[in-house]
Coordinates of C-alpha atoms and ligand atoms in Angstrom, one line a residue:
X1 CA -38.5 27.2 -16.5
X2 CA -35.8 24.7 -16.9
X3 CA -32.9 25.7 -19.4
X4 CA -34.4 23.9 -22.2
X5 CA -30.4 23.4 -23.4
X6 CA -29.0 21.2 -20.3
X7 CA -29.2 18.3 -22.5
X8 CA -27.0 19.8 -25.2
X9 CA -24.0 19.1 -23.0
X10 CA -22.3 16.4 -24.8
X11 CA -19.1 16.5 -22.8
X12 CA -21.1 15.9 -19.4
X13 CA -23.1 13.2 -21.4
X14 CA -20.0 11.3 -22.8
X15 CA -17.7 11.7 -19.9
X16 CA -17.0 8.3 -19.3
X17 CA -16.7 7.5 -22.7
X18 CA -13.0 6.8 -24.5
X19 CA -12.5 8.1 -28.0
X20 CA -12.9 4.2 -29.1
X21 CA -16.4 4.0 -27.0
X22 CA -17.7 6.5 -28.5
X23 CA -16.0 5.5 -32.3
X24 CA -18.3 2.2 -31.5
X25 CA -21.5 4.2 -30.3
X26 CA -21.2 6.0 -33.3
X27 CA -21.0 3.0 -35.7
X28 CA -23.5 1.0 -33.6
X29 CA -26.4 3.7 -33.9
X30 CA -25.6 3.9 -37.5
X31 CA -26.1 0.5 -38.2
X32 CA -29.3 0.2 -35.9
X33 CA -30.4 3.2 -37.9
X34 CA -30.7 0.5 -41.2
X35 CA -34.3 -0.9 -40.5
X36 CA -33.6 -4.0 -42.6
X37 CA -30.2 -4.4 -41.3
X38 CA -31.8 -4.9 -38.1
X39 CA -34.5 -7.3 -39.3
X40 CA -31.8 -9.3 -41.0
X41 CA -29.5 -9.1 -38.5
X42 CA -31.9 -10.2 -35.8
X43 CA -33.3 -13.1 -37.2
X44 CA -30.0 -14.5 -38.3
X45 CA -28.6 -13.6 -35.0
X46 CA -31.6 -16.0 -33.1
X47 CA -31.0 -18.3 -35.7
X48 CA -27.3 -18.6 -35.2
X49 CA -27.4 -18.8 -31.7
X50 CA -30.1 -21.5 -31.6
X51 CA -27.1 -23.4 -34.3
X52 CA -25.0 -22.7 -31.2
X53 CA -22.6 -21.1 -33.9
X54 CA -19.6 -19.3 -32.1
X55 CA -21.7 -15.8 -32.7
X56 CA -20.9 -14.7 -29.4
X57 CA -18.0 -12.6 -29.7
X58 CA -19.1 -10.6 -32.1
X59 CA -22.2 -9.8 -30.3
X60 CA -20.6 -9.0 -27.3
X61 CA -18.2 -6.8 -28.8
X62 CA -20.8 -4.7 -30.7
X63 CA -24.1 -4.6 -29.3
X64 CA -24.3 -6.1 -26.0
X65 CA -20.8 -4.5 -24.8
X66 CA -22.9 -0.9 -25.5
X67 CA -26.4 -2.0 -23.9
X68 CA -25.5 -4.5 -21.3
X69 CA -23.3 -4.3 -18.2
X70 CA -21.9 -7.8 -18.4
X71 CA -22.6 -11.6 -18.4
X72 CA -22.8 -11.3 -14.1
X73 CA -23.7 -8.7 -11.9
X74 CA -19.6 -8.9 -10.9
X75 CA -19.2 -7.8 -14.6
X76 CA -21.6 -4.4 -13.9
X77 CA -19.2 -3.3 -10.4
X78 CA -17.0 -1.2 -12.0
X79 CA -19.6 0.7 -13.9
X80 CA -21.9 1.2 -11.2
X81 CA -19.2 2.4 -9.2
X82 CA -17.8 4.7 -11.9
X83 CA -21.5 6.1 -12.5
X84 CA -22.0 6.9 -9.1
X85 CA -19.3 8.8 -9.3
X86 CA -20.8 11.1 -11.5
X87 CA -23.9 11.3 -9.8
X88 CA -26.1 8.5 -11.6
X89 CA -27.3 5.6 -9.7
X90 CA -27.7 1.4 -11.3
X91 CA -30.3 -0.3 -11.4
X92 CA -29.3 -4.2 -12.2
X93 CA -31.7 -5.7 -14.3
X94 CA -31.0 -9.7 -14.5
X95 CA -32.4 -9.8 -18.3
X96 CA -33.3 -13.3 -18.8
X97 CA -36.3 -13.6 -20.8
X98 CA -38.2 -16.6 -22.5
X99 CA -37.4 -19.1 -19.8
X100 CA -40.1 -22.0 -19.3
X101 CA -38.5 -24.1 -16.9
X102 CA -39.9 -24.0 -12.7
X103 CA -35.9 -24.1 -11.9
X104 CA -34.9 -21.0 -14.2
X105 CA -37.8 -19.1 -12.7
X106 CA -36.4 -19.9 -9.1
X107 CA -32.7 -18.9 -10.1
X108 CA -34.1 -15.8 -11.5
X109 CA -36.0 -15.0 -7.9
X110 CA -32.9 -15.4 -5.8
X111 CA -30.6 -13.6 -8.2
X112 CA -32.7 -10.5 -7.6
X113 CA -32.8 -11.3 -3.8
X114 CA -29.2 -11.6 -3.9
X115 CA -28.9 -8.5 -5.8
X116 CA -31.1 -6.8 -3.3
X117 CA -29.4 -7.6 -0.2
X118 CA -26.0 -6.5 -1.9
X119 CA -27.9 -3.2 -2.7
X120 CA -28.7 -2.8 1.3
X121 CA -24.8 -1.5 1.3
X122 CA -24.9 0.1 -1.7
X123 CA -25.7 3.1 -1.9
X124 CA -25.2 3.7 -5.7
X125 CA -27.9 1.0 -6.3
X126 CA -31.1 2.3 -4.2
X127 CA -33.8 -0.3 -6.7
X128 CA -34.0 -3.7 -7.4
X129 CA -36.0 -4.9 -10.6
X130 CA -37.7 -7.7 -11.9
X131 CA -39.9 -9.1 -15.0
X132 CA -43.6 -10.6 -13.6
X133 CA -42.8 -13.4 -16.8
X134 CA -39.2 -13.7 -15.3
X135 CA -40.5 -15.2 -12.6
X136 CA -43.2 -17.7 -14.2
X137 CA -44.3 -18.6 -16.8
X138 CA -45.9 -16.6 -19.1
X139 CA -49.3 -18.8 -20.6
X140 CA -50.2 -18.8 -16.6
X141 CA -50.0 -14.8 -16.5
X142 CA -52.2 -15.3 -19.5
X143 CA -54.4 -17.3 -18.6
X144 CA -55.5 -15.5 -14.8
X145 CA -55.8 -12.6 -17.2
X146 CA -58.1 -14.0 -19.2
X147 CA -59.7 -16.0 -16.3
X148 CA -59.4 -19.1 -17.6
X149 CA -59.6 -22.2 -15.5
X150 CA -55.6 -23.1 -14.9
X151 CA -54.9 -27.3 -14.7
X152 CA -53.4 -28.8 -11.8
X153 CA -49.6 -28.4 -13.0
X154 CA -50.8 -24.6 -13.9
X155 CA -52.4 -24.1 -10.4
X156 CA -49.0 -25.1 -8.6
X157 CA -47.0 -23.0 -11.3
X158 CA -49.2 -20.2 -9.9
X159 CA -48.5 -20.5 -6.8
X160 CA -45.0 -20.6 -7.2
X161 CA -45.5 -17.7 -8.8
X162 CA -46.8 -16.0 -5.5
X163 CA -44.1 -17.6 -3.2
X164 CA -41.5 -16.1 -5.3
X165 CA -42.6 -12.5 -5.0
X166 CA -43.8 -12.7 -1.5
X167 CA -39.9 -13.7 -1.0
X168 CA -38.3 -11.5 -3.2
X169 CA -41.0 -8.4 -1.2
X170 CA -40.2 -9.3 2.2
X171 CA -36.1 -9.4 1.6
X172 CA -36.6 -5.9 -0.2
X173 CA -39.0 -4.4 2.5
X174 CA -36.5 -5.5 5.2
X175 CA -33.4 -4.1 3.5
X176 CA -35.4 -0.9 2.7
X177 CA -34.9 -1.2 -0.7
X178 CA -37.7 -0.2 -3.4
X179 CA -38.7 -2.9 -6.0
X180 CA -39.2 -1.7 -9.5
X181 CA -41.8 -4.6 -11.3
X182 CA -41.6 -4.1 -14.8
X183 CA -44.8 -4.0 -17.5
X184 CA -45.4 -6.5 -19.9
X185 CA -48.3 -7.1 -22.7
X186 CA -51.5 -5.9 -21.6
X187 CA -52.9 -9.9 -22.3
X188 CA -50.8 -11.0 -19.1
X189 CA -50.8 -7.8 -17.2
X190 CA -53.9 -7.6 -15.0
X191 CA -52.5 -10.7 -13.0
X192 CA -49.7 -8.9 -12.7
X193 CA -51.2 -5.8 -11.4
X194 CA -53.4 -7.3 -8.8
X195 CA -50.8 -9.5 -7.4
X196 CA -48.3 -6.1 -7.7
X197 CA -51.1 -4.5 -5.5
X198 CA -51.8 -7.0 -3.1
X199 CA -47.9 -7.0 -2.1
X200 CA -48.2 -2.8 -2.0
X201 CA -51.2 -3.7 0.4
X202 CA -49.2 -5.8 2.4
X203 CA -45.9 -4.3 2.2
X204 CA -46.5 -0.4 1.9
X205 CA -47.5 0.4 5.2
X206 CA -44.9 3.3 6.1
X207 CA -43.3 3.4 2.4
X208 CA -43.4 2.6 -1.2
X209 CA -41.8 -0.5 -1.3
X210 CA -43.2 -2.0 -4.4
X211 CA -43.1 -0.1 -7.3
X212 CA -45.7 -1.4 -10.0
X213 CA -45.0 0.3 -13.9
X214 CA -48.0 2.5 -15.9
X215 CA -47.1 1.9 -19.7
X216 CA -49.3 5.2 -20.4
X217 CA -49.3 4.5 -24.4
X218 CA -52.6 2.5 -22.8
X219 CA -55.2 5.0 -22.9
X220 CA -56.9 3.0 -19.6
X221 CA -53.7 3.9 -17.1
X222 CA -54.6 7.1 -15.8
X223 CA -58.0 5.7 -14.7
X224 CA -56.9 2.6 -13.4
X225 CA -54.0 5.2 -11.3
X226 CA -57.0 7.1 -9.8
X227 CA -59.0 4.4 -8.8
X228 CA -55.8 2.6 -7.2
X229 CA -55.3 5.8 -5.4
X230 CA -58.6 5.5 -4.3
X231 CA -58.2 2.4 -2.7
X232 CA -54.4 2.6 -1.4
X233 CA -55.8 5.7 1.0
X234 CA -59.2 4.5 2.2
X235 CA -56.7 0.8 3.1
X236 CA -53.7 2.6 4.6
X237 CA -51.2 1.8 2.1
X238 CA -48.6 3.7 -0.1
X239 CA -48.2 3.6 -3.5
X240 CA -45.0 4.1 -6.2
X241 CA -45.1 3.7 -9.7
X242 CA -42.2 3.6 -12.7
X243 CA -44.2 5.5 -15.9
X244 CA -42.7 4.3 -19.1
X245 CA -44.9 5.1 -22.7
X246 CA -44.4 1.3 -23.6
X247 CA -42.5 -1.4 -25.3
X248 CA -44.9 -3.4 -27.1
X249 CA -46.9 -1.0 -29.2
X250 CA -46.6 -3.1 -32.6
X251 CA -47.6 -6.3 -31.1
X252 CA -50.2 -4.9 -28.9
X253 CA -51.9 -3.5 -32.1
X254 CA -51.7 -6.0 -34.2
X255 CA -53.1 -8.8 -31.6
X256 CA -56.0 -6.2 -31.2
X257 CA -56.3 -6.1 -35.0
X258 CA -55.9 -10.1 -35.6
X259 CA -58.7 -10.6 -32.7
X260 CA -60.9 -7.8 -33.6
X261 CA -61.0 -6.1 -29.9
X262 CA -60.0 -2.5 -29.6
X263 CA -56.4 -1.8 -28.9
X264 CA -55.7 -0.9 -25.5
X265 CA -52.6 1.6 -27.4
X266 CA -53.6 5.0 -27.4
X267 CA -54.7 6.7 -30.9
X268 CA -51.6 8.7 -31.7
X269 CA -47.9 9.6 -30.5
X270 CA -49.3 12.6 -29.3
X271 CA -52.0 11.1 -27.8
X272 CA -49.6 9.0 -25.9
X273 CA -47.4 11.7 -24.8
X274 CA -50.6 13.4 -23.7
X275 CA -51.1 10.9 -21.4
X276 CA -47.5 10.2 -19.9
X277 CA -47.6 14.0 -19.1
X278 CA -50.8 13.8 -17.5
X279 CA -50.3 10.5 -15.5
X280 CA -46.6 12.3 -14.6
X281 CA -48.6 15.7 -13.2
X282 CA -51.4 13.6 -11.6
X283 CA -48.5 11.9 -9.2
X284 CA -46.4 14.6 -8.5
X285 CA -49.9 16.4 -7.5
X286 CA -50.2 13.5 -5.2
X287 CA -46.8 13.0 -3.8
X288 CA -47.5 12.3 -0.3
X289 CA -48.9 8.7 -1.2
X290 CA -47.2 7.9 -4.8
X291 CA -43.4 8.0 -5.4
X292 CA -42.6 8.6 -8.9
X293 CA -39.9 7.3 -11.1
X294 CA -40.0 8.7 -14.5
X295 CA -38.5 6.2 -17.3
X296 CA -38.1 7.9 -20.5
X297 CA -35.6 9.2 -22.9
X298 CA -37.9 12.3 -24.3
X299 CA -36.5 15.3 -23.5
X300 CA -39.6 17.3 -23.5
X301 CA -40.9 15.1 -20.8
X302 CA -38.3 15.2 -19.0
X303 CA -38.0 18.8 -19.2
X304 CA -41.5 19.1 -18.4
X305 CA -41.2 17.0 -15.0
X306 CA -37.9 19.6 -14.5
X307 CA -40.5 22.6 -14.7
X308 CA -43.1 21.2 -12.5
X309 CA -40.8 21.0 -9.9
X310 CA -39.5 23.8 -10.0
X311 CA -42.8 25.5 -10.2
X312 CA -44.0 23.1 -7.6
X313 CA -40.8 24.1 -5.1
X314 CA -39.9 20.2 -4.6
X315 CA -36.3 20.1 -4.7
X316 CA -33.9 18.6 -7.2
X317 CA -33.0 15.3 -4.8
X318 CA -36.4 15.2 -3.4
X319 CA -36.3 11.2 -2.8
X320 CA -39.9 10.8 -4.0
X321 CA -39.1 11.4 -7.5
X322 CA -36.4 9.2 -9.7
X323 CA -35.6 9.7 -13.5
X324 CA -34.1 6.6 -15.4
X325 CA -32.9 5.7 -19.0
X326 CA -31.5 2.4 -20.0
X327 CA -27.8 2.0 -20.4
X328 CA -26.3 2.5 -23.8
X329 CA -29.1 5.1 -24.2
X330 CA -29.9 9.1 -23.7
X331 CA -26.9 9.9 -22.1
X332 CA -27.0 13.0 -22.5
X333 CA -30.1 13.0 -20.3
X334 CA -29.1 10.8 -17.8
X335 CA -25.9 12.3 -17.5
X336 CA -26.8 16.0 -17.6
X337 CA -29.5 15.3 -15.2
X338 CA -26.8 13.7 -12.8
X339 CA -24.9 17.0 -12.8
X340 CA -27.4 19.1 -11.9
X341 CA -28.1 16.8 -8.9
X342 CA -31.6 15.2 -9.5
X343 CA -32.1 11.9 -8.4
X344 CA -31.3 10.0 -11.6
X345 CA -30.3 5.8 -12.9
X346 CA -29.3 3.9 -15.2
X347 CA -31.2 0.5 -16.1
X348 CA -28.4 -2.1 -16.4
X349 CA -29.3 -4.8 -17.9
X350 CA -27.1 -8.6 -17.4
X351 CA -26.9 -12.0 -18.1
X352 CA -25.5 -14.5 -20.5
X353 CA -25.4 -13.3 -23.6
X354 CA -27.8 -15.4 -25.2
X355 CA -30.6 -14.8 -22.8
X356 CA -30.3 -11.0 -23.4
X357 CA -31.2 -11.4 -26.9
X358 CA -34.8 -10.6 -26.5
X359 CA -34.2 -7.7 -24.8
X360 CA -31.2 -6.6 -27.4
X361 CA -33.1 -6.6 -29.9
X362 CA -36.3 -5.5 -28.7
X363 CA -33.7 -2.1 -28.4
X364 CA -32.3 -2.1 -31.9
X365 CA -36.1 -2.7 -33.1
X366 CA -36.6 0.6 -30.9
X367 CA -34.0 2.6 -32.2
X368 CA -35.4 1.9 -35.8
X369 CA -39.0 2.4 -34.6
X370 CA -38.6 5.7 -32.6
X371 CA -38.7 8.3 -34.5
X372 CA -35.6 10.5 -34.1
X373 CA -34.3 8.6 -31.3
X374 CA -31.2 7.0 -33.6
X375 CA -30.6 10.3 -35.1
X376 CA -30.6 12.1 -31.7
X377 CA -27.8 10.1 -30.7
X378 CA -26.0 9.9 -33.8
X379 CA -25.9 14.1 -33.9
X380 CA -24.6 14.1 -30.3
X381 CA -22.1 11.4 -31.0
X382 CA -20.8 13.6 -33.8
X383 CA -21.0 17.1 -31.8
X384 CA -18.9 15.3 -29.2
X385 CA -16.1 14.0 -31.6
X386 CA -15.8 17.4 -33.3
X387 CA -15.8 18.8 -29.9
X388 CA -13.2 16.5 -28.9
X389 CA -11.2 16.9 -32.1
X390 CA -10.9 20.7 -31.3
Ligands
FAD401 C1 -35.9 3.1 -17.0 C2 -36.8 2.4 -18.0 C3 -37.6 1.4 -17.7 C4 -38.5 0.8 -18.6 N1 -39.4 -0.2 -18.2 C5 -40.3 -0.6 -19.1 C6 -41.4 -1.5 -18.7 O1 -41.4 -1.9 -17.5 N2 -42.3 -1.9 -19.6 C7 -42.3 -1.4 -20.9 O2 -43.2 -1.7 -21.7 N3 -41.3 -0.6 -21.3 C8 -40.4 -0.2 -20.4 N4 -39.4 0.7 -20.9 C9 -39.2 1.0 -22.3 C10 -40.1 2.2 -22.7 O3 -41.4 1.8 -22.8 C11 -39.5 2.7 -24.0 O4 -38.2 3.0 -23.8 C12 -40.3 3.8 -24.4 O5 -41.5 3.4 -25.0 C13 -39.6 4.8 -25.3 O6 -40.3 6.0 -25.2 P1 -39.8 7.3 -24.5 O7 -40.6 7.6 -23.3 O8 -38.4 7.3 -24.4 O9 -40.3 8.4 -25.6 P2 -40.5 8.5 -27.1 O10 -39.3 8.0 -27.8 O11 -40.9 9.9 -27.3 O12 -41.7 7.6 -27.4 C14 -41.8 6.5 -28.1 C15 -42.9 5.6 -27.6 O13 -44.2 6.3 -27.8 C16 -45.2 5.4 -28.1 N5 -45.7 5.6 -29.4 C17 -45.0 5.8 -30.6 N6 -45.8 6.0 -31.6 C18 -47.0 5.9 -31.2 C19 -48.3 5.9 -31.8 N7 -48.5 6.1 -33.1 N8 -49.4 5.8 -31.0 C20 -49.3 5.6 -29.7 N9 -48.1 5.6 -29.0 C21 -47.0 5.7 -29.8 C22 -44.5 4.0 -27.9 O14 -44.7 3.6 -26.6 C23 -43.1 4.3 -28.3 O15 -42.2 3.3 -27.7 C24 -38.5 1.3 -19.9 C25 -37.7 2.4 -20.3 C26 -36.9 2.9 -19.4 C27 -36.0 4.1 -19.8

């Protein structure tokens, strides 16, 4: 079994944290912890930003200071370097979301190219990332989804849409760098699956390459898993997938609920959890064809995956298997995890301030939402400032 205390370790987890960082962490979580301080906040926060009202500073300084790396991926250097440091890799996530325009998707494709031939010499960044909606638009996502019939504008968006990965795959297949694709709402995501799998077809001869994501709070993942499997070894290909539980449970089930169809969410926390676990022991059962990289910041999953592989005698820095938590978040897993010398990164997300938003406060909304998240942090934040103190 694991020591089911390596995450207590508050003065591995906030290492690289001044007394003033942490002062700030502190009063951040304590204010995310308000849920109608968070409503209020975000909506005046969108509104203020659409006013072009000099909000900025004060977001930078508070919450996007704590979640984000910087405004540019020269802004993140010094923190992926001093995470490497202690064992903890980056993975630099260009976080502009909402965009409409053909141009902004484009700009989005090459930075991750960029990004990803930087990574070829760096070792401290072994994934590139990307959005399926950051790279076009998301009513054409929808609408293959859906198979509906696109217009001619919609049919060259598309293909766009297919140019850009097949560039963004190649440059990360020849640099030998994997490509995380991140999950969105389940009413876009099909198109993105199948053009995720025909790139791991065409790209995953010798290695996993293109890593697709399994939000496994949908009870149809670990199905759709096996009969991927399925195909990826009767075609020659490898697979690797990023399981996450899922960002978008409130609006999945309430679309479900407005259009009277049956939520794709699973029935209960538990039921969810269920089903990460499972999907998480089906891959490591199957490691030969499906490289894992486990995003989460629950401890008892996490500790879980620890056990198996022990029990399972795969070594802590077994390349096949990746934990990650998002920066500003879970420290003490990331962290702890780092020092014990599994294969662990940090999700850095970028970009001008006011095309993070979405994602900002898609994280405050989760810190309210998730149960005992917010007050997680908030007791190690407080064990670490007594600790210090002494
Ligand atoms: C490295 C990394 C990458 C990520 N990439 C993606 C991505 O590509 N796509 C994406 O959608 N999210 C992504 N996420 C976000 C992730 O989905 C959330 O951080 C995650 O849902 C929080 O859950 P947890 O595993 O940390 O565990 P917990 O905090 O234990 O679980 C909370 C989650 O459980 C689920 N849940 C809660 N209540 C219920 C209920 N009543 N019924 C059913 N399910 C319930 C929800 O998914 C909720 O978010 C990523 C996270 C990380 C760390």
């Amino acid at each position: 079994m694991a020591p089911n205390s390596l995450f207590d370790n508050t003065e591995t987890a906030f290492q690289l944290k001044s007394d003033s960082e942490l002062e700030r962490a502190y009063f951040l979580f304590k204010m995310i912890s308000i849920e109608p301080l968070v409503k209020i906040g975000s909506a005046v926060t969108k509104f203020a930003l659409n006013l072009n009202l000099p909000v900025e500073g004060l977001i930078r300084s508070t919450v996007f200071d704590h979640f984000c790396g910087g405004v540019n991926e020269r802004d993140c250097m010094s923190t992926v370097d001093k995470l490497y440091e202690v064992g903890v890799s980056s993975v630099l996530d260009f976080s502009v979301e909402g965009k409409e325009e053909e141009a902004q998707f484009d700009a989005t494709a090459n930075k991750v190219i960029e990004l990803t031939e930087f990574a070829k010499n760096k070792k401290a960044m072994p994934f590139s990332v990307f959005k399926p909606s950051g790279f076009g638009r998301f009513s054409v996502w929808q609408k293959i989804t859906e198979k509906k019939e696109l217009s001619e504008e919609e049919t060259g968006q598309w293909t766009n849409i297919k140019n850009r990965y097949e560039r963004v795959v190649k440059v990360a297949h020849d640099a030998g760098i994997s490509l995380l694709i991140d999950a969105e709402e389940s009413w876009m995501q099909d198109a993105a699956d199948n053009l995720c799998e025909e790139m791991m077809e065409k790209y995953n001869k010798e290695a996993p390459i293109v890593f697709n994501t399994l939000q496994c709070y949908r009870w149809d993942r670990l199905e759709y898993l096996k009969n991927l499997h399925e195909r990826a070894k009767s075609k020659g290909f490898k697979l690797g997938f990023k399981i996450v539980r899922g960002a978008y449970m409130e609006k999945e089930n309430e679309r479900a609920l407005e259009n009277g169809y049956k939520t794709p969410i699973c029935e209960s926390k538990k039921a969810t959890d269920d089903n990460f676990n499972e999907i998480m022991r089906y891959i490591m059962d199957n490691l030969d064809d499906i490289e894992l990289f486990i995003g989460t910041h629950n401890e008892s999953s996490t500790y879980l995956a620890m056990d198996y592989m022990k029990e399972d005698g795969i070594s802590k820095s077994d390349s096949r298997i990746w934990f990650g938590q998002l920066y500003g978040m879970s420290d003490h897993i990331t962290f702890n995890l780092g020092s014990e010398g599994y294969n662990v990164a940090k999700y850095i997300p970028f970009g001008p301030v006011k095309d993070v938003m979405p994602y900002l406060i898609r994280r405050a909304e989760e810190n309210t939402s998730v149960a005992g998240q917010t007050s997680r942090e908030l007791t190690l934040l407080n064990k670490e400032k007594a600790r210090r103190k002494l």
